[in-house]
Amino acid sequence: MRTAPETCHRAVSPGRSRRPRDGRPMMRGTLFLVVGPSGVGKDTLIDAARRHLADDPDFLFPRRVITRPADAGGEDHIAMDEAAFRAAEAEGAFLASWHAHGLCYGIGRDVLDALAEGRNVVVNASRHSIRTFEERAGPAVVLSVTAPPAVVRARLEARGREDAADVAARLARQVPLDGAETIIEIANDGDLALGVERFVEALLGAAVLPLRLARAGLEIQGESVAIVHRDARPVAGQRLHDASLVEIAGPGGEAVRARLALASEARIVARDAIALGRAAFDRLGLEEGAKVVVRRSPSPTSRDVLRKKVSGEALSAAEIERVMRDLVEGRYSQAEIAGFLVAASTNLNVDEVIALTRVRAEFFQRFAWDGRLVVDKHSMGGVPGSRITMILVPIVAAHGLTIPKTSSRAITSAAGTADVMECLARVDLSPVELRRVVEETNGAIAWSGRISHSALDDVMNAINRPLGIRSALLDVSSILSKKLAVGSTHVIVDIPVGPHAKTKTREAGDALATLFETVGRGVGLTVRAVVTDGRHPIGAGVGPALELADVVAVLSNAPDAPEALREKALHFAGIVLEWDPSVAYGTGRARAEALLRSGAALERFHAIAAAQGPTDCAHPGLFSRTMPAHRTGTVVEIDGYALAGLARATGAPGDKGAGARLFVAAGERVEEGAPLLEILSSSRRGVDDVGALRTREVFTIG
């Protein structure tokens, strides 16, 4: 690719971390081949650059071996007679050699060692030698020095080496830059200072200029940050600016992308360092002090595809994969990501959702379970106290099926399944630990953050949550991709429907169920989606320790265990057990109830907790307050959203003992002043903070 006759930084690919042709991953330096016809002044530019960068260990200007006497003048070279040169050439002493104007020229093979060490090598080369250099040393940046013919003629005539005919012949000689991948033209048209400035700028712009990796003392939510001093060499050389999107690469090919911030003071970041925020530092996976390079992040190749979706067009599976990979690699601005997600949230067809699900699964660590039938369960949520997963998992595991359940923590609710299980056992399992627990007990109830989480989730959630983007299309893709990644073969989905649940109407619930099952088939999963009544809370407790108490009561067959929670758990467990060919259709629920009543489920629950690792068991808070009915009548409705808000106000889920305990259910008659619920907290303040909340915000009494 030839550029305009000015220094051009459009193609700086050799400055990128790459694998050399011998397959070794390393931070290879950039090989610069300086070429140009006699009279353009390339020797002068090289000498000036050598002086300018004399104290810079990252640059090497090797001397050429020339069959010219040492005292012949011109460039500083290693003199060698022609016989010795031919012998050295035959022995392979040169990386590249060529012959021109009655002389022999060579560059020693030690250049390869310098490149392997990450040094940038500037070679005074011949246009005929470009292909040889690239074949033996890998891609190079060709700095093609040019000057107007009149200027070249004047320079040739001034040095007095050639007669008029020779000068004319040199001016007429045209040599193509054969084999060059990247060419930067340097115009050296008369103003020497300007020519040198252009030449040095080209070197700095395409060179590998390592910086020391450091941790930044700041973090911006949803944005990876890299801080570099304004006087750092890569800043000037690559014309990096505040808020530029840059790529930081390590010696083994590791790379992250981040938004650049420039600092003016060395106390913030040293001139030879780059400080990364926690998220970017952790993703890069290198130690502080490691050498890395920073460069402008190339424009995403999938930008046209992204714009295609924003305009409402359908994408192929390959196009979706291209966009997702560029999203993860940080090649898009937040505005572009937001535009894509807004469009995708309402404008994906089923084939696109299937393709997106497959692609998202590839960003997780994948599990395989030796051909076993592996079951899983998911709830769309929105119903307080619906902790059926923690009852279903031990029932299914006690039966003998494999169920590696990963669950989330609370985002807007008073407790997630992981928060509740953490009251009893560790949930932050690594993938290795998850496999061990499942192999020992058939089941697990673990936090998804260390297992079913990916960089793509981080990118998409950073935009979705602040904008409040809610999309069944994106939700189904996200949920089923996690099930694929964890190795599930069969998945049951609970879709509660109600005015305060996430899914509001039966019609919407049925449509969502169809989408789940269709996409499941498309990615090779057996999915059963069940629309359930989400109008009322299911358990008595709302909050981690209180919900754990309900779970243990059901598993222990306690007479005061919440009946609605028990019945729903048995219903779902029965469906799951009938996926086992040994369980006849219609007998799954009976099998589930037998495992519950016999104590096998409770025993398996404790075995799972023990395998995951016990924690200090959390108990309901010591401070409490009873909330009375504001009137006599029948409880018509319990607002689950308001109830969850009340429980969060007491400190849940951060305070494991905080939350609310219901004393009544919908349909029951109450007297004015009778207790409706109790709020609990581990601190007096947690109770006092919600003292002003009225029960009529939660209960409708008619």
XYZ file of C-alpha atoms in Angstrom:
702
model
C 0.000 0.000 0.000
C 1.595 3.308 -1.070
C 0.758 6.477 0.787
C 0.795 10.124 -0.170
C 4.275 11.724 -0.136
C 4.096 12.669 3.547
C 4.681 10.659 6.701
C 1.660 8.368 6.923
C 0.541 6.314 9.910
C -2.383 4.541 8.298
C -0.631 1.174 8.158
C 1.431 0.386 11.211
C 0.761 -3.335 11.398
C 4.370 -4.337 12.177
C 4.056 -2.396 15.427
C 1.376 -4.835 16.531
C 2.195 -7.798 18.735
C 2.225 -10.826 16.498
C 3.536 -14.388 16.296
C 6.733 -14.582 14.220
C 6.880 -17.176 11.515
C 8.684 -19.665 13.770
C 5.550 -19.758 15.952
C 7.094 -18.281 19.124
C 4.837 -15.771 20.895
C 6.882 -12.674 21.753
C 6.992 -8.894 21.507
C 8.913 -8.601 18.247
C 10.596 -5.313 17.467
C 9.875 -3.496 14.227
C 12.242 -3.900 11.298
C 12.531 -0.641 9.346
C 13.930 -0.833 5.831
C 15.006 2.621 4.649
C 15.096 2.719 0.848
C 15.275 5.300 -1.866
C 17.274 6.212 -4.973
C 20.615 7.990 -4.745
C 20.249 11.667 -4.019
C 17.062 11.583 -1.914
C 19.119 11.975 1.268
C 18.366 8.727 3.085
C 21.902 8.508 4.557
C 21.517 11.994 5.963
C 18.148 11.162 7.533
C 19.462 7.908 9.046
C 22.484 9.665 10.559
C 20.259 12.370 12.046
C 17.849 9.805 13.482
C 20.768 7.808 14.940
C 21.966 10.920 16.770
C 18.413 11.783 17.908
C 17.871 8.291 19.340
C 21.440 7.667 20.489
C 20.428 7.148 24.134
C 17.395 5.014 23.346
C 18.092 1.287 23.901
C 14.950 0.333 21.993
C 16.503 1.378 18.664
C 19.419 -0.204 16.792
C 21.050 1.229 13.663
C 23.305 -1.617 12.450
C 26.285 -0.744 10.272
C 26.334 -2.218 6.812
C 29.157 -4.409 5.558
C 30.380 -2.849 2.289
C 33.183 -3.736 -0.093
C 34.460 -0.196 0.175
C 37.595 0.948 2.015
C 37.023 2.185 5.555
C 38.516 5.591 4.692
C 36.527 6.031 1.492
C 34.127 8.495 3.126
C 30.340 8.362 3.115
C 28.462 6.310 5.709
C 30.079 4.635 8.709
C 30.405 1.034 7.556
C 32.293 -2.221 8.116
C 34.878 -2.526 5.332
C 35.473 -5.903 3.715
C 37.181 -6.927 0.499
C 35.120 -8.721 -2.100
C 36.665 -12.153 -1.561
C 35.970 -12.041 2.179
C 32.469 -10.760 1.490
C 31.740 -13.621 -0.911
C 33.024 -16.134 1.647
C 30.897 -14.652 4.436
C 27.915 -14.625 2.118
C 28.422 -18.306 1.303
C 28.645 -19.147 5.016
C 25.270 -17.449 5.688
C 26.720 -14.622 7.769
C 24.284 -12.106 6.315
C 20.580 -11.753 6.897
C 20.427 -10.086 3.494
C 23.005 -9.027 0.928
C 22.880 -7.281 -2.421
C 25.081 -5.803 -5.104
C 24.816 -2.310 -6.593
C 27.041 0.161 -8.411
C 30.020 -2.203 -8.328
C 29.856 -2.748 -4.561
C 28.565 -5.510 -2.271
C 26.357 -4.699 0.737
C 25.308 -6.918 3.651
C 23.427 -6.821 6.964
C 24.511 -9.274 9.668
C 22.211 -11.954 11.059
C 22.493 -10.521 14.587
C 19.634 -8.257 13.535
C 17.308 -11.209 14.176
C 18.413 -11.410 17.820
C 17.764 -7.696 18.295
C 14.283 -8.010 16.831
C 13.542 -11.025 19.040
C 14.542 -8.946 22.089
C 11.930 -6.366 21.123
C 14.377 -3.792 19.744
C 13.516 -1.729 16.678
C 16.097 -2.108 13.916
C 16.643 0.600 11.281
C 18.431 -0.740 8.213
C 19.809 1.195 5.273
C 18.526 -1.218 2.634
C 18.131 -1.625 -1.091
C 14.808 -1.664 -2.871
C 15.869 -4.998 -4.383
C 16.402 -6.505 -0.908
C 12.931 -5.925 0.565
C 11.557 -9.347 -0.312
C 14.648 -11.104 1.104
C 14.390 -9.219 4.408
C 10.680 -10.006 4.790
C 11.157 -13.678 3.912
C 13.908 -14.090 6.516
C 12.908 -11.658 9.269
C 9.165 -11.273 8.921
C 7.057 -8.228 8.037
C 8.873 -4.921 7.883
C 8.011 -1.252 7.625
C 9.505 0.228 4.488
C 10.451 3.893 4.856
C 10.615 5.090 1.274
C 12.518 8.386 1.134
C 11.527 10.604 -1.788
C 12.486 14.017 -3.133
C 11.549 16.038 -6.221
C 13.724 15.275 -9.323
C 15.238 18.778 -9.335
C 16.372 18.400 -5.723
C 17.819 14.937 -6.404
C 19.702 16.216 -9.470
C 21.235 19.063 -7.483
C 22.358 16.696 -4.702
C 23.910 14.200 -7.126
C 25.751 16.911 -8.988
C 26.987 18.487 -5.744
C 28.674 15.310 -4.460
C 30.666 15.032 -7.699
C 30.843 11.216 -7.938
C 29.047 10.869 -11.307
C 29.198 12.628 -14.620
C 26.139 14.084 -16.316
C 25.283 10.818 -18.062
C 25.424 8.861 -14.802
C 23.245 11.432 -13.073
C 20.694 11.225 -15.859
C 20.749 7.418 -15.669
C 20.159 7.460 -11.904
C 17.233 9.866 -12.291
C 15.651 7.665 -14.932
C 16.069 4.450 -12.913
C 12.790 3.111 -11.486
C 12.813 0.198 -9.015
C 9.488 -1.135 -7.695
C 9.182 -1.773 -3.960
C 8.656 -5.471 -4.534
C 7.522 -7.524 -1.515
C 6.698 -4.601 0.773
C 3.620 -5.019 3.034
C 3.692 -1.601 4.681
C 5.178 1.500 3.081
C 5.551 4.928 4.622
C 6.808 7.627 2.293
C 9.071 10.283 3.763
C 9.256 13.478 1.747
C 12.786 14.926 2.071
C 12.259 17.800 -0.314
C 14.822 20.392 0.753
C 14.153 21.424 4.359
C 16.477 19.063 6.251
C 14.982 19.781 9.688
C 11.499 19.001 8.398
C 12.733 15.844 6.676
C 14.377 14.622 9.889
C 11.226 15.416 11.879
C 9.135 13.374 9.460
C 11.610 10.495 9.535
C 11.836 10.297 13.342
C 8.077 10.654 13.669
C 7.629 7.680 11.327
C 10.048 5.605 13.408
C 8.317 6.439 16.676
C 4.887 5.916 15.177
C 5.537 2.363 13.948
C 8.147 1.196 16.468
C 7.629 -1.108 19.413
C 8.151 1.224 22.386
C 7.728 -0.760 25.615
C 6.329 0.743 28.777
C 6.336 -0.688 32.298
C 2.970 -2.027 33.407
C 1.537 -0.475 36.585
C -1.772 -0.386 38.413
C -3.830 2.789 38.225
C -5.267 4.298 41.358
C -8.644 4.926 39.785
C -11.449 3.097 38.043
C -14.346 4.261 35.886
C -17.457 2.106 36.017
C -18.034 0.320 32.738
C -14.875 1.654 31.095
C -11.373 0.184 31.009
C -8.810 2.927 31.588
C -5.114 3.294 30.701
C -3.062 6.256 31.952
C 0.108 7.366 30.166
C 2.319 10.415 30.749
C 1.980 13.110 28.107
C 5.734 12.946 27.470
C 5.838 9.173 26.980
C 7.357 8.318 23.614
C 4.354 6.410 22.225
C 2.114 9.426 22.819
C 4.059 11.731 20.515
C 5.034 9.062 18.023
C 1.564 7.625 17.520
C -0.284 10.896 18.076
C -2.330 9.437 20.903
C -4.857 11.737 22.516
C -7.018 11.840 25.620
C -9.981 9.462 25.258
C -8.308 7.553 22.406
C -9.112 3.856 22.271
C -5.797 2.028 22.606
C -4.560 -1.538 22.699
C -2.074 -2.667 25.349
C -0.185 -5.819 24.397
C 2.207 -8.056 26.304
C 5.148 -10.187 25.164
C 3.105 -13.368 24.789
C 0.357 -11.922 22.618
C -1.858 -10.917 25.582
C -3.842 -7.778 24.778
C -6.571 -5.577 26.211
C -8.174 -2.406 24.972
C -8.814 0.639 27.096
C -9.690 4.314 26.957
C -6.552 6.453 27.207
C -6.078 9.209 29.770
C -2.994 11.435 29.584
C -1.357 12.666 32.794
C 0.985 15.631 33.173
C 2.628 14.655 36.448
C 5.058 11.803 37.107
C 3.483 11.201 40.523
C 0.414 9.917 38.660
C 2.324 7.808 36.144
C 6.009 7.718 35.216
C 7.132 8.654 31.724
C 8.194 5.065 31.043
C 5.049 3.424 32.446
C 1.409 2.771 31.627
C -1.099 2.418 34.475
C -4.196 0.281 33.921
C -7.429 0.306 35.887
C -8.283 -2.883 37.774
C -10.540 -4.396 35.101
C -8.025 -3.971 32.272
C -5.070 -4.974 34.474
C -6.751 -8.194 35.558
C -7.804 -9.107 32.009
C -4.268 -8.595 30.707
C -3.015 -11.062 33.313
C 0.578 -9.767 33.616
C 2.587 -8.736 36.667
C 3.410 -5.134 37.507
C 6.637 -4.106 35.814
C 6.101 -6.309 32.764
C 6.966 -4.732 29.443
C 3.973 -3.879 27.278
C 3.357 -1.782 24.209
C 0.517 0.659 23.613
C -0.857 1.563 20.219
C -3.981 2.936 18.685
C -6.700 0.333 18.507
C -7.477 -0.442 14.885
C -10.933 0.326 13.604
C -13.219 -2.714 13.910
C -13.618 -4.621 10.676
C -17.225 -5.351 11.646
C -18.329 -1.720 11.832
C -20.334 -2.030 8.611
C -22.055 -5.105 10.072
C -22.929 -3.238 13.261
C -24.384 -0.374 11.244
C -26.352 -2.896 9.217
C -28.101 -4.136 12.371
C -28.672 -0.599 13.658
C -30.454 0.132 10.382
C -32.738 -2.865 10.948
C -31.238 -5.499 8.660
C -30.786 -9.155 9.626
C -27.297 -10.545 10.243
C -25.812 -13.913 9.412
C -24.224 -16.104 12.081
C -20.754 -15.163 10.816
C -21.600 -11.462 10.971
C -22.893 -11.760 14.531
C -19.683 -13.504 15.551
C -17.584 -10.707 14.024
C -19.501 -8.011 15.892
C -19.384 -9.874 19.211
C -15.652 -10.451 19.010
C -14.991 -6.798 18.247
C -17.275 -5.843 21.150
C -15.291 -8.009 23.547
C -11.976 -6.723 22.227
C -13.048 -3.171 22.994
C -13.025 -1.910 19.426
C -16.309 0.010 19.759
C -17.216 3.148 21.632
C -19.970 3.005 24.241
C -22.238 4.967 21.912
C -21.802 2.374 19.163
C -22.428 -0.498 21.583
C -25.537 1.218 22.905
C -26.855 1.715 19.373
C -26.313 -1.947 18.556
C -27.958 -3.196 21.772
C -30.961 -0.912 21.400
C -31.465 -2.207 17.854
C -30.868 -5.845 18.847
C -33.198 -5.632 21.849
C -36.239 -5.442 19.571
C -35.002 -6.493 16.163
C -33.513 -9.985 16.223
C -35.155 -12.851 14.401
C -35.028 -16.367 15.847
C -32.063 -17.389 13.686
C -30.140 -14.372 14.950
C -30.965 -15.189 18.576
C -29.748 -18.759 18.000
C -26.519 -17.499 16.415
C -26.002 -14.962 19.208
C -26.529 -17.688 21.821
C -23.899 -19.919 20.235
C -21.387 -17.081 19.980
C -21.928 -15.948 23.565
C -21.353 -19.494 24.811
C -17.902 -19.473 23.218
C -16.779 -16.684 25.547
C -17.313 -18.854 28.655
C -15.240 -21.703 29.968
C -16.987 -24.765 28.566
C -17.808 -27.880 30.598
C -18.343 -31.426 29.350
C -19.732 -34.224 31.503
C -18.837 -37.423 29.640
C -22.071 -37.799 27.719
C -24.291 -37.669 30.787
C -27.794 -36.258 30.835
C -27.146 -32.891 32.531
C -30.102 -30.871 33.761
C -30.439 -27.245 34.767
C -33.055 -24.787 35.923
C -33.601 -21.064 35.510
C -36.213 -18.628 36.766
C -37.064 -15.306 35.161
C -37.590 -14.019 38.706
C -39.637 -11.228 40.178
C -41.358 -13.306 42.876
C -40.057 -12.802 46.440
C -39.155 -15.961 48.336
C -39.349 -18.256 45.300
C -36.257 -20.218 46.264
C -37.301 -23.467 44.574
C -33.856 -24.029 43.011
C -32.370 -24.858 46.405
C -34.986 -27.574 46.908
C -34.990 -28.885 43.353
C -31.188 -29.327 43.098
C -30.800 -31.748 46.055
C -33.893 -33.718 44.995
C -32.561 -34.153 41.453
C -29.005 -34.871 42.663
C -30.291 -37.438 45.176
C -32.116 -39.196 42.337
C -28.828 -39.493 40.454
C -29.033 -36.874 37.701
C -26.254 -34.320 37.200
C -27.241 -30.719 37.959
C -24.361 -28.179 38.060
C -26.491 -25.145 38.974
C -24.910 -21.710 38.727
C -26.939 -18.781 40.005
C -26.694 -15.027 40.259
C -26.613 -12.684 43.181
C -29.364 -10.144 43.736
C -29.386 -7.098 41.480
C -32.702 -5.443 42.347
C -34.233 -8.124 44.596
C -33.639 -8.803 48.299
C -31.763 -12.047 47.592
C -30.495 -14.167 44.744
C -30.009 -17.910 44.967
C -26.251 -17.400 45.418
C -26.865 -14.953 48.285
C -29.090 -17.480 50.063
C -26.767 -20.457 49.567
C -23.873 -18.357 50.825
C -25.574 -18.254 54.237
C -24.574 -21.902 54.530
C -21.741 -22.647 52.085
C -19.175 -21.119 49.757
C -20.586 -20.185 46.377
C -17.604 -18.471 44.717
C -16.363 -21.747 43.253
C -13.764 -21.912 40.521
C -14.490 -24.100 37.482
C -12.211 -26.792 38.922
C -14.043 -26.662 42.248
C -17.438 -26.812 40.565
C -16.425 -29.959 38.714
C -15.163 -31.572 41.917
C -18.361 -30.781 43.832
C -20.575 -32.131 41.049
C -18.471 -35.278 40.676
C -18.807 -35.902 44.426
C -22.516 -35.083 44.882
C -24.156 -34.883 41.406
C -25.081 -31.250 42.086
C -23.939 -27.787 43.070
C -25.466 -24.402 43.869
C -22.711 -21.958 42.952
C -22.345 -18.305 42.042
C -22.158 -17.762 38.299
C -19.642 -14.912 38.604
C -16.564 -17.152 38.469
C -18.033 -19.778 36.159
C -20.732 -18.484 33.819
C -19.464 -14.987 33.265
C -17.498 -13.517 30.381
C -15.968 -10.323 29.089
C -18.923 -10.051 26.710
C -21.273 -9.940 29.713
C -19.210 -7.104 31.169
C -19.409 -5.092 27.975
C -23.129 -5.616 27.400
C -24.168 -5.170 31.047
C -22.212 -1.934 31.308
C -24.574 -0.499 28.686
C -27.792 -2.439 29.337
C -28.121 -1.662 33.026
C -27.642 2.134 32.986
C -29.944 2.447 29.976
C -32.490 0.038 31.444
C -32.596 -2.040 28.257
C -34.996 -4.950 28.809
C -35.234 -7.472 26.026
C -36.585 -11.011 25.980
C -34.450 -11.654 22.891
C -31.217 -10.723 24.639
C -32.281 -12.392 27.901
C -32.982 -15.744 26.241
C -29.667 -15.591 24.400
C -27.765 -14.783 27.597
C -29.472 -17.442 29.727
C -29.199 -20.305 27.257
C -25.594 -19.459 26.372
C -24.694 -19.995 30.030
C -26.521 -23.320 30.038
C -24.615 -24.401 26.936
C -21.338 -23.372 28.516
C -21.917 -25.293 31.734
C -22.617 -28.436 29.708
C -26.372 -28.745 30.238
C -28.413 -30.928 27.918
C -31.886 -30.305 29.428
C -33.142 -27.038 30.933
C -36.365 -26.153 32.728
C -37.338 -22.472 32.841
C -39.756 -20.898 35.313
C -41.625 -17.892 33.852
C -43.657 -16.266 36.650
C -46.415 -13.999 35.350
C -48.056 -11.259 37.348
C -48.488 -7.498 37.643
C -45.344 -7.183 39.797
C -43.287 -9.975 38.203
C -40.827 -9.327 35.354
C -43.279 -10.874 32.879
C -46.605 -9.084 33.232
C -49.159 -11.017 31.188
C -49.959 -14.610 30.288
C -49.680 -13.737 26.614
C -46.148 -12.411 27.132
C -45.292 -15.471 29.212
C -46.453 -17.873 26.500
C -44.477 -15.978 23.855
C -41.366 -16.078 26.027
C -41.811 -19.801 26.651
C -42.045 -20.438 22.901
C -38.901 -18.371 22.315
C -36.968 -20.304 24.971
C -37.957 -23.667 23.563
C -37.338 -22.673 19.927
C -33.896 -21.202 20.593
C -33.098 -24.192 22.791
C -33.781 -26.570 19.907
C -31.681 -24.367 17.657
C -28.610 -24.684 19.869
C -29.101 -28.351 20.716
C -30.769 -28.072 24.132
C -33.988 -29.668 25.358
C -35.829 -26.771 26.994
C -39.141 -26.888 28.850
C -40.462 -23.437 29.743
C -43.303 -23.336 32.289
C -45.512 -20.271 32.802
C -46.400 -19.977 36.508
C -48.458 -17.745 38.787
C -46.238 -14.859 39.862
C -48.878 -12.693 41.509
C -47.893 -13.478 45.111
C -44.812 -14.351 47.184
C -44.173 -18.066 47.533
C -42.093 -18.417 50.678
C -42.593 -16.723 54.027
C -39.128 -15.154 54.179
C -37.662 -12.433 51.967
C -33.933 -11.973 52.495
C -30.991 -14.433 52.465
C -31.133 -16.037 55.924
C -34.935 -15.930 56.037
C -35.213 -17.652 52.656
C -32.651 -20.265 53.712
C -34.848 -21.022 56.726
C -37.795 -21.678 54.387
C -35.661 -23.977 52.210
C -34.435 -25.996 55.185
C -38.002 -26.211 56.537
C -39.225 -27.723 53.265
C -36.273 -30.124 52.982
C -36.773 -31.142 56.630
C -40.492 -31.798 56.079
C -41.274 -29.307 58.851
C -45.043 -28.935 59.436
C -44.815 -25.131 59.229
C -42.823 -25.125 55.972
C -44.304 -22.805 53.299
C -46.693 -25.007 51.369
C -46.608 -22.955 48.161
C -42.807 -23.203 48.055
C -42.902 -26.948 48.647
C -45.546 -27.588 45.972
C -43.828 -25.522 43.300
C -40.464 -27.154 43.969
C -41.989 -30.642 43.711
C -43.809 -29.719 40.495
C -40.601 -28.576 38.800
C -38.524 -31.426 40.205
C -41.101 -33.886 38.852
C -40.782 -32.480 35.333
C -36.990 -32.685 35.513
C -36.939 -36.261 36.820
C -39.097 -37.429 33.910
C -36.221 -36.580 31.569
C -34.577 -39.665 33.079
C -35.639 -42.596 30.861
C -36.035 -44.755 33.970
C -38.807 -42.516 35.327
C -42.160 -43.164 33.661
C -44.210 -40.266 32.379
C -46.536 -38.964 35.064
C -44.539 -40.412 37.968
C -41.886 -37.711 38.305
C -43.626 -35.739 41.017
C -44.199 -38.859 43.121
C -40.527 -39.747 42.804
C -39.553 -36.192 43.845
C -41.889 -36.319 46.855
C -40.491 -39.684 47.932
C -36.943 -38.290 47.873
C -38.106 -35.299 49.901
C -40.077 -37.256 52.500
C -37.371 -39.883 52.997
C -34.778 -37.247 53.950
C -32.581 -38.138 50.947
C -32.940 -34.626 49.548
C -31.972 -33.008 52.871
C -28.990 -35.335 53.190
C -27.857 -34.446 49.648
C -28.345 -30.731 50.360
C -25.959 -30.948 53.323
C -23.513 -33.017 51.262
C -23.462 -30.344 48.550
C -22.920 -27.613 51.144
C -20.094 -29.584 52.746
C -18.424 -30.194 49.382
C -18.631 -26.514 48.458
C -17.178 -25.583 51.850
C -19.133 -24.430 54.899
C -19.348 -20.768 55.883
C -20.309 -19.118 59.125
C -24.006 -19.867 59.046
C -26.070 -16.701 58.793
C -29.166 -16.324 60.969
C -32.136 -13.936 60.851
C -31.292 -10.540 62.321
C -31.594 -9.944 66.069
C -33.447 -6.652 65.643
C -37.034 -6.796 64.478
C -40.266 -4.882 64.216
C -43.780 -6.152 63.504
C -45.838 -4.301 60.914
C -49.609 -4.357 61.704
C -52.598 -4.352 59.375
C -53.932 -0.868 58.779
C -57.521 -2.113 58.510
C -59.757 -5.154 58.869
C -60.480 -7.120 55.723
C -59.151 -9.718 53.290
C -55.623 -9.591 51.858
C -56.378 -9.104 48.179
C -52.814 -8.643 46.953
C -49.213 -8.649 48.202
C -47.024 -6.422 46.025
C -43.874 -8.447 45.524
C -41.908 -5.496 44.153
C -42.753 -3.321 47.173
C -42.018 -6.242 49.498
C -38.579 -6.721 47.968
C -37.958 -2.984 48.290
C -38.906 -3.084 51.958
C -36.547 -6.032 52.562
C -33.712 -4.234 50.777
C -34.329 -1.183 52.930
C -33.518 -3.283 56.009
C -30.081 -4.086 54.522
C -30.667 -7.218 52.452
C -28.916 -8.820 50.666
C -25.672 -7.305 51.985
C -26.867 -7.969 55.517
C -27.606 -11.690 55.272
C -29.879 -11.563 58.334
C -31.977 -8.664 57.077
C -35.325 -8.877 55.326
C -38.995 -9.519 56.000
C -41.045 -12.462 57.220
C -44.681 -12.759 56.118
C -47.377 -13.857 58.555
C -50.275 -13.874 56.068
C -50.942 -14.946 52.496
C -53.205 -13.567 49.803
C -56.836 -14.492 50.432
C -56.562 -14.536 54.230
C -58.755 -12.343 56.436
C -56.998 -10.071 58.934
C -58.065 -7.787 61.760
C -56.848 -4.213 62.080
C -53.643 -4.184 64.114
C -52.932 -7.877 63.540
C -49.321 -8.641 62.462
C -48.867 -8.811 58.689
C -45.105 -9.116 58.538
C -41.971 -8.735 60.586
C -38.926 -6.819 59.424
C -35.528 -7.982 60.642
C -31.993 -6.660 60.518
C -28.623 -7.273 62.100
C -28.577 -3.637 63.221
C -31.015 -1.342 64.973
C -30.618 1.164 62.168
C -31.743 -1.406 59.612
C -35.062 -1.678 61.431
C -35.413 2.029 62.164
C -34.755 2.990 58.529
C -37.969 1.295 57.398
C -40.071 2.229 60.389
C -41.883 4.876 58.411
C -42.827 2.539 55.588
C -46.512 1.692 55.706
C -47.880 -1.811 55.246
C -50.351 -0.493 52.653
C -47.392 -0.140 50.259
C -47.080 -3.930 50.332
C -50.572 -5.191 51.173
C -53.880 -4.440 49.519
C -56.644 -5.213 52.020
C -60.206 -5.205 50.772
